[in-house]
Tab-separated table of C-alpha atoms in Angstrom:
chain	number	residue	atom	x	y	z
A	8	MET	CA	118.949	189.962	66.899
A	9	SER	CA	118.215	191.942	63.765
A	10	ILE	CA	115.440	192.130	61.202
A	11	HIS	CA	116.176	191.983	57.475
A	12	ALA	CA	113.703	192.773	54.720
A	13	PHE	CA	114.170	192.573	50.991
A	14	LYS	CA	112.261	192.351	47.752
A	15	MET	CA	112.496	189.660	45.079
A	16	GLN	CA	110.659	189.323	41.764
A	17	LEU	CA	108.464	186.431	40.691
A	18	LYS	CA	107.977	185.650	37.006
A	19	PRO	CA	104.437	185.723	35.563
A	20	GLY	CA	102.370	182.551	35.671
A	21	VAL	CA	104.358	180.668	38.325
A	22	LEU	CA	102.734	181.711	41.600
A	23	ASP	CA	101.078	178.347	42.260
A	24	GLU	CA	104.338	176.487	41.680
A	25	TYR	CA	106.294	178.972	43.833
A	26	ARG	CA	103.806	178.499	46.679
A	27	LYS	CA	103.840	174.694	46.259
A	28	ARG	CA	107.628	174.520	46.453
A	29	HIS	CA	107.664	176.575	49.628
A	30	ASP	CA	104.832	174.531	51.133
A	31	GLU	CA	107.054	171.487	50.505
A	32	ILE	CA	110.316	173.130	51.607
A	33	TRP	CA	113.103	170.595	51.939
A	34	PRO	CA	113.767	169.572	55.552
A	35	GLU	CA	117.512	170.029	55.000
A	36	LEU	CA	116.958	173.621	53.820
A	37	SER	CA	114.714	174.416	56.762
A	38	ALA	CA	117.350	172.993	59.121
A	39	LEU	CA	120.107	174.961	57.372
A	40	LEU	CA	118.223	178.233	57.791
A	41	THR	CA	117.669	177.548	61.479
A	42	GLU	CA	121.297	176.482	62.014
A	43	SER	CA	122.412	179.668	60.248
A	44	GLY	CA	120.556	181.802	62.785
A	45	ILE	CA	117.523	182.638	60.633
A	46	HIS	CA	114.038	182.349	62.068
A	47	ASP	CA	110.612	183.919	61.775
A	48	TYR	CA	111.057	184.095	57.988
A	49	SER	CA	108.040	185.208	55.939
A	50	ILE	CA	107.543	186.035	52.265
A	51	PHE	CA	104.653	188.240	51.162
A	52	LEU	CA	103.319	188.783	47.648
A	53	ASP	CA	102.182	191.972	45.910
A	54	GLU	CA	99.696	190.382	43.508
A	55	GLN	CA	99.669	193.385	41.156
A	56	THR	CA	103.417	193.450	40.530
A	57	LEU	CA	104.421	189.876	41.503
A	58	SER	CA	106.983	191.404	43.863
A	59	LEU	CA	107.896	189.200	46.790
A	60	PHE	CA	108.672	190.873	50.114
A	61	ALA	CA	110.730	188.826	52.550
A	62	VAL	CA	111.171	189.572	56.233
A	63	LEU	CA	113.358	187.502	58.515
A	64	ARG	CA	114.947	187.700	61.920
A	65	VAL	CA	118.602	186.857	62.343
A	66	ARG	CA	120.395	186.024	65.572
A	67	ALA	CA	123.421	188.153	66.439
A	68	ASP	CA	125.690	185.091	66.093
A	69	SER	CA	124.263	184.218	62.680
A	70	ASN	CA	126.414	182.801	59.885
A	71	ARG	CA	123.899	183.907	57.239
A	72	ASP	CA	126.725	185.244	55.077
A	73	ALA	CA	127.986	181.670	54.560
A	74	LEU	CA	124.684	180.467	53.035
A	75	PRO	CA	125.575	181.277	49.384
A	76	ASP	CA	128.421	178.747	49.572
A	77	HIS	CA	126.372	175.915	51.056
A	78	PRO	CA	125.440	173.085	48.616
A	79	VAL	CA	121.834	172.872	49.873
A	80	MET	CA	121.314	176.601	49.338
A	81	LYS	CA	122.829	176.418	45.846
A	82	ARG	CA	120.601	173.463	44.991
A	83	TRP	CA	117.494	175.368	46.214
A	84	TRP	CA	118.428	178.404	44.130
A	85	ASP	CA	118.853	176.220	41.042
A	86	TYR	CA	115.457	174.657	41.756
A	87	MET	CA	113.765	178.052	42.152
A	88	ALA	CA	115.579	179.914	39.326
A	89	PRO	CA	112.962	179.205	36.623
A	90	LEU	CA	110.359	180.970	38.769
A	91	MET	CA	112.178	184.186	39.693
A	92	GLU	CA	114.498	186.895	38.482
A	93	VAL	CA	117.980	185.654	39.408
A	94	GLU	CA	121.653	186.569	39.362
A	95	PRO	CA	124.091	184.619	37.121
A	96	ASP	CA	124.674	182.078	39.939
A	97	ASN	CA	120.873	181.547	40.255
A	98	ARG	CA	120.721	183.455	43.538
A	99	PRO	CA	117.429	185.380	43.575
A	100	LYS	CA	117.870	189.041	42.760
A	101	GLU	CA	117.315	190.941	45.998
A	102	TRP	CA	116.609	194.566	46.662
A	103	ALA	CA	117.194	195.518	50.311
A	104	LEU	CA	114.352	197.331	52.038
A	105	PRO	CA	115.485	199.767	54.726
A	106	LEU	CA	113.558	199.831	58.001
A	107	ILE	CA	111.460	202.986	58.247
A	108	PHE	CA	109.204	202.110	61.186
A	109	HIS	CA	108.943	199.315	63.749
A	110	HIS	CA	106.507	198.936	66.623
A	111	ALA	CA	107.441	196.265	69.157
């Protein structure tokens, strides 16, 4: 199992809608994440900068790399694109965060 952390960027004025959409996450997306080997996935907010910090655990046998090609993932990215900084394919822009310290 491994831990992945990354940063994303929320647009101004959309925090409530971003939170609402995640509170109502689609069951098929939740299932896809689990089936892909992702669990214990959290997103934190820096309220001053609107930076989002995501941390997730991935099983060793994960197929996380296949997610960008899955129709449910693409549909979610299209749905979320108006709220975040995104790549041309509507994938959220991500900045990897290297692990500096971990206490188990």
